[in-house]
Short mmCIF file of C-alpha atoms in Angstrom, two decimals:
data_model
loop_
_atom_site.label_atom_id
_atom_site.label_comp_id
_atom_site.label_asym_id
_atom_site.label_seq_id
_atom_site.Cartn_x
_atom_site.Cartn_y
_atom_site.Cartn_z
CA UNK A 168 0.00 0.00 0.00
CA UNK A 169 1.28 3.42 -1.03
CA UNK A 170 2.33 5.81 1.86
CA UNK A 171 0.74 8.61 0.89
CA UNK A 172 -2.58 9.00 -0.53
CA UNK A 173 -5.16 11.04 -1.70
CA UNK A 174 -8.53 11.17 -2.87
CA UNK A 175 -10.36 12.02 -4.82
CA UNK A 176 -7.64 11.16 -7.74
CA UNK A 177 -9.29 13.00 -10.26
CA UNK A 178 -12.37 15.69 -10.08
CA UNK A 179 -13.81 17.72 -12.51
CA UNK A 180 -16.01 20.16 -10.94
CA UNK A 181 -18.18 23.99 -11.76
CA UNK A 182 -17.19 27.69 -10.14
CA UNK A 183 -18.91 28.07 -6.97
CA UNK A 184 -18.57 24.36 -5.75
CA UNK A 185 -17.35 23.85 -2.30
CA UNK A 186 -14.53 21.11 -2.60
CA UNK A 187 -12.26 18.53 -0.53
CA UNK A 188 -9.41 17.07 -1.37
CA UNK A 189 -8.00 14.66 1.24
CA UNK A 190 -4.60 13.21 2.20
CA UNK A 191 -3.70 10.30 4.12
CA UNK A 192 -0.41 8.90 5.25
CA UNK A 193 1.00 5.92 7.37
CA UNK A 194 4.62 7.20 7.48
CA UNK A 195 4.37 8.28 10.67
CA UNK A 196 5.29 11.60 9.67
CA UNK A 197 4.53 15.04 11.68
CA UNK A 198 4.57 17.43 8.82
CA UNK A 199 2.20 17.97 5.83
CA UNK A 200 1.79 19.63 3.11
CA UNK A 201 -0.55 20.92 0.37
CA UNK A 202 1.21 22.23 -2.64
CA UNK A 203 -0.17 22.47 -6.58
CA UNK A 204 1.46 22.33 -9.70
CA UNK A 205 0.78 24.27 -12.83
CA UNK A 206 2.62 23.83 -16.16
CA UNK A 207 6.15 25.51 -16.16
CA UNK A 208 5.70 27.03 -12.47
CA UNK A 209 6.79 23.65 -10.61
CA UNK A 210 5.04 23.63 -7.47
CA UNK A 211 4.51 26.07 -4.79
CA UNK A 212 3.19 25.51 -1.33
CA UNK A 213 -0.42 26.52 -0.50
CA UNK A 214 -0.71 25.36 3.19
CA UNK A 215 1.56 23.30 5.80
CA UNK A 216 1.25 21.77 9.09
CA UNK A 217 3.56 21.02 11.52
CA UNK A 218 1.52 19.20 14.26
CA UNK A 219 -2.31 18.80 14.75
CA UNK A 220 -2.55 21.89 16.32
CA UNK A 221 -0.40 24.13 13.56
CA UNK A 222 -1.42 25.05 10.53
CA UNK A 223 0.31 27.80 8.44
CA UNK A 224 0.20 29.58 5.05
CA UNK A 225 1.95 28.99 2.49
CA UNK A 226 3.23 30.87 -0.97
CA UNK A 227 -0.55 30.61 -2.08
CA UNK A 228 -3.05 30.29 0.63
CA UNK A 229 -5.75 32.70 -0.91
CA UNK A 230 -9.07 30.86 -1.99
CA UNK A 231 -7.97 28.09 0.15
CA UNK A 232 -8.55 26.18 3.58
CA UNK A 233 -7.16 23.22 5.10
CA UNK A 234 -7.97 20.73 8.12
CA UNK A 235 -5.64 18.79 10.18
CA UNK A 236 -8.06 15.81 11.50
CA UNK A 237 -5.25 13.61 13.33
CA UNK A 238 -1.84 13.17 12.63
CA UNK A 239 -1.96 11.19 9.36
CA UNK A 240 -4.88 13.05 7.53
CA UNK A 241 -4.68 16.39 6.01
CA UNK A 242 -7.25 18.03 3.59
CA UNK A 243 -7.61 20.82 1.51
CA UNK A 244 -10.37 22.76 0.84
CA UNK A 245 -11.81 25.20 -2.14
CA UNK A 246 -14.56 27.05 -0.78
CA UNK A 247 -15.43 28.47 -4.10
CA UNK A 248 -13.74 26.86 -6.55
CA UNK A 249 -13.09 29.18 -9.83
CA UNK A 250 -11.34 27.99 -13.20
CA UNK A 251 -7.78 29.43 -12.27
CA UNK A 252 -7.98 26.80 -9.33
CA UNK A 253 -7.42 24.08 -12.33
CA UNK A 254 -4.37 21.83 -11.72
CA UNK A 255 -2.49 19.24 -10.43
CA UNK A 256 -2.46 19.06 -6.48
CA UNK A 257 0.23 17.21 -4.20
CA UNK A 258 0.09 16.20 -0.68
CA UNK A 259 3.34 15.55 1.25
CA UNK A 260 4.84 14.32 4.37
CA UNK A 261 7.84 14.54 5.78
CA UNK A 262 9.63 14.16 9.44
CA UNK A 263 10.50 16.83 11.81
CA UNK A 264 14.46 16.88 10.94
CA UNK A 265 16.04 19.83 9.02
CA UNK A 266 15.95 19.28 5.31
CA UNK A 267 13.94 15.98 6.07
CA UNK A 268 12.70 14.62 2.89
CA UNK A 269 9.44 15.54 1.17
CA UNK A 270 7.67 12.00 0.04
CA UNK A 271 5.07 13.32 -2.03
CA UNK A 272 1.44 11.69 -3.01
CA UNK A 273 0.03 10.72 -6.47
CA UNK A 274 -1.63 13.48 -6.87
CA UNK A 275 -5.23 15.08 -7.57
CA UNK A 276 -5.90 16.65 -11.04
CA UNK A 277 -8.60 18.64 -10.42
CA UNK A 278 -10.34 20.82 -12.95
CA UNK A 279 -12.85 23.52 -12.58
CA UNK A 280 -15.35 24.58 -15.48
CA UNK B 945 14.69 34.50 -0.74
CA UNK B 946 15.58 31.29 -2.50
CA UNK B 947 15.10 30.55 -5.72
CA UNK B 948 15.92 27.65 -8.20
CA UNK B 949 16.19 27.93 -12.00
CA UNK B 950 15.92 25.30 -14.60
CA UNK B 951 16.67 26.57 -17.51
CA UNK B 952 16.06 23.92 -20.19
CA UNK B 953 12.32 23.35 -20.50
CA UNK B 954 12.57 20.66 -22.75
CA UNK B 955 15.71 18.35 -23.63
CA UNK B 956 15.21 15.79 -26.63
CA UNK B 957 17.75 12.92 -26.64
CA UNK B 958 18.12 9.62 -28.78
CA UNK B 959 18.32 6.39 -26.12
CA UNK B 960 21.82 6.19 -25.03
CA UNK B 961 22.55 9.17 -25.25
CA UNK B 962 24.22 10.83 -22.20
CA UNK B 963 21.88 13.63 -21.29
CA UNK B 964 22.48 16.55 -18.39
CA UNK B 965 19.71 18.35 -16.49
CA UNK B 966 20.69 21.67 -15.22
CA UNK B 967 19.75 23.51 -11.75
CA UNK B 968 21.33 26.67 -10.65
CA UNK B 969 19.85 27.98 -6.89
CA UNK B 970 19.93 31.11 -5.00
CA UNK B 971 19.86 31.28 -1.05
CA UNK B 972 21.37 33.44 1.45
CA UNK B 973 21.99 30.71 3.85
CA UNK B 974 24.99 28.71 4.95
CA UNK B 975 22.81 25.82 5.75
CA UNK B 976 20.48 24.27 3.26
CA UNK B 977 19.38 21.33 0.96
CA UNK B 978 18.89 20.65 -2.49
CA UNK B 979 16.82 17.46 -3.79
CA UNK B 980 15.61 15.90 -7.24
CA UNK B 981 12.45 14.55 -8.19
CA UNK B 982 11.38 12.54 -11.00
CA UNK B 983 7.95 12.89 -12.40
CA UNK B 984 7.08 10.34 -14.74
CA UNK B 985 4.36 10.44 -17.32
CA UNK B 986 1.85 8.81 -14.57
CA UNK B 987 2.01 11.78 -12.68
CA UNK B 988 3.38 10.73 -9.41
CA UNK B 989 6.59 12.74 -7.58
CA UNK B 990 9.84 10.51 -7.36
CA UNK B 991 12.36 11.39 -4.71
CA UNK B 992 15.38 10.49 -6.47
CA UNK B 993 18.26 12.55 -4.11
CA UNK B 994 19.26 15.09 -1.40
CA UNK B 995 22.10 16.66 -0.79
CA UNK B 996 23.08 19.23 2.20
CA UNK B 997 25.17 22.01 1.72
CA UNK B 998 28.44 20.34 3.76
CA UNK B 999 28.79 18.32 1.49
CA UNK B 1000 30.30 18.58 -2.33
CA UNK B 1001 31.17 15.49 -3.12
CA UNK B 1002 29.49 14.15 -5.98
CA UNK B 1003 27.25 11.00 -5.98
CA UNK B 1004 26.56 8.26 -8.34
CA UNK B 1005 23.51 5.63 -8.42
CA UNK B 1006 23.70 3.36 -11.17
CA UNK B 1007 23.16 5.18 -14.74
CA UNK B 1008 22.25 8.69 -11.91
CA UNK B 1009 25.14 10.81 -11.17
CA UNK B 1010 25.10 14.03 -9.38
CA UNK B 1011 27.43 17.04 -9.56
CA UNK B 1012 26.94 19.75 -6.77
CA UNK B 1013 29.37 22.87 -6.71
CA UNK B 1014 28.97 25.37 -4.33
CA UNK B 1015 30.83 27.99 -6.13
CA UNK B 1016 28.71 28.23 -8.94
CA UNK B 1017 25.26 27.15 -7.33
CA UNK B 1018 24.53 24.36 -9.25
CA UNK B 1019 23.26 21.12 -8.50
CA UNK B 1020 23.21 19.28 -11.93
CA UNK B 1021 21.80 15.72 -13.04
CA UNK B 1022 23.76 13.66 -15.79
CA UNK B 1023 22.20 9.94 -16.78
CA UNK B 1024 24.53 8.49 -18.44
CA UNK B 1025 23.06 6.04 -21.42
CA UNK B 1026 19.99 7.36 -21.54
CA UNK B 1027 16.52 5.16 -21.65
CA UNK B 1028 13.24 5.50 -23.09
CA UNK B 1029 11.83 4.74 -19.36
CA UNK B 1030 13.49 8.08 -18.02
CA UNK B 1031 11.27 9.78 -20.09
CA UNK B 1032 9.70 12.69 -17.82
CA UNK B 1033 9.91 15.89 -15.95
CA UNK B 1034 12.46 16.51 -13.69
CA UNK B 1035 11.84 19.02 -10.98
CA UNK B 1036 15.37 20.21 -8.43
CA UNK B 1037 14.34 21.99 -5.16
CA UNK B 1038 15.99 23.79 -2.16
CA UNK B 1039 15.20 23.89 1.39
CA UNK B 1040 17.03 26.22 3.77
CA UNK B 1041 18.65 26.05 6.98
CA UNK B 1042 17.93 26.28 10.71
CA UNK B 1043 16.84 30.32 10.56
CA UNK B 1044 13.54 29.72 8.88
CA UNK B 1045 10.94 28.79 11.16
CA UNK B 1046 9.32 28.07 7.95
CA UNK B 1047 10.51 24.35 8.10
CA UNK B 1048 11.65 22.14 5.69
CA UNK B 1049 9.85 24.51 2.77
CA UNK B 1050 10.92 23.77 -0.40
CA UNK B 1051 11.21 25.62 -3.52
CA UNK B 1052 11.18 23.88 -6.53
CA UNK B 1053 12.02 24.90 -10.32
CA UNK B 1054 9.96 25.02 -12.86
CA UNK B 1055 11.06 21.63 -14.43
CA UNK B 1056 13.17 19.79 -17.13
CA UNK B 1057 11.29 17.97 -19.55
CA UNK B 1058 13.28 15.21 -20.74
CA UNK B 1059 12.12 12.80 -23.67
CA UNK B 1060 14.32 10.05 -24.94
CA UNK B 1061 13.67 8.46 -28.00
CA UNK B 1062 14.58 5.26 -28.94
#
């Protein structure tokens, strides 16, 4: 079974929906992260969370919320999604060491009409 | 602020050919860490290496070699006898060190497309 995972895998969905994307990991792993990837930008952090009880912005945090339920699920959510919300979304984990490795889910490709 | 540039979009190679990915970083710390991912056409994210800033010395994994200099901020990605399986995007990234109560944020580059054709 994969370490990280997240669901839905793929969502197609219309402006104005209210949408959750949800991550899932048995790595053991303190830290999460939300991050999503558009064509030629890489990918750039929207929210991360250091504990259960921390939850901080990230590089793009506008038009987006997030929930840390327990230690191994973190989701994301659009409260209004609108088209330019239309790409590829990660979820990661990693430790609590400096410069701990990022293992990264398979992704969400969401897309928003 | 860091920063990490990949400036070859796209690379085209014939299988077995030697091909060499490029990343050049910026960061005003002493302390940091660069990694490599591999996405594949499937989509998932591939941690393929990481390398903190102590330490220059290059690093080879089979047909995956690394060469990290300091003095020109580079962190670049040779396979050597290139194959139609390591067709995909290739994304380098930085983290910094211990000042940024930010964590282990990383900052990725905008990718290296690499196909190989056979």
């Amino acid at each position: 079974d994969a370490d990280v995972t997240q669901t839905p895998r793929n969502r197609i969905t219309k402006t104005g929906k209210r949408i959750m994307l949800e991550c899932s990991q048995t790595k053991g792993h303190d830290r999460m992260y939300w991050y999503r990837q558009d064509p030629g930008l890489g990918l750039r952090l929207i929210y991360y969370s250091f504990d259960v009880k921390d939850i901080n912005k990230g590089e793009i945090s506008d038009g987006y919320s997030v929930s840390r339920q327990a230690q191994a699920k973190f989701s994301l959510s659009l409260e209004s999604a609108i088209p330019n919300q239309t790409a590829l979304y990660f979820c990661a984990t990693s430790d609590i060491g400096l410069g701990d490795t990022q293992y990264f889910g398979p992704g969400t490709r969401l897309t928003v009409l | 602020a860091q920063k990490v540039t990949q400036a070859q979009t796209e690379i085209s190679v014939v299988e077995k050919e030697d091909v060499t990915l490029d990343c050049v970083y910026e960061t005003r710390d002493t302390t940091y860490y660069l990694f490599w991912y591999k996405q594949p056409p499937s989509g998932e994210l591939v941690f393929l290496i990481r390398r903190n800033s102590f330490d220059e010395q290059n690093e080879i994994s089979g047909r995956y070699s690394w060469n990290f200099q300091k003095s020109t901020s580079s962190f670049n990605f040779t396979i050597t006898a290139s194959q139609v399986v390591d067709s995909a995007v290739y994304f380098c990234a930085l983290s910094e060190g211990p000042y940024n109560n930010a964590g282990n944020m990383l900052t990725f580059g905008g990718g290296t497309r690499l196909m190989v054709k056979p």
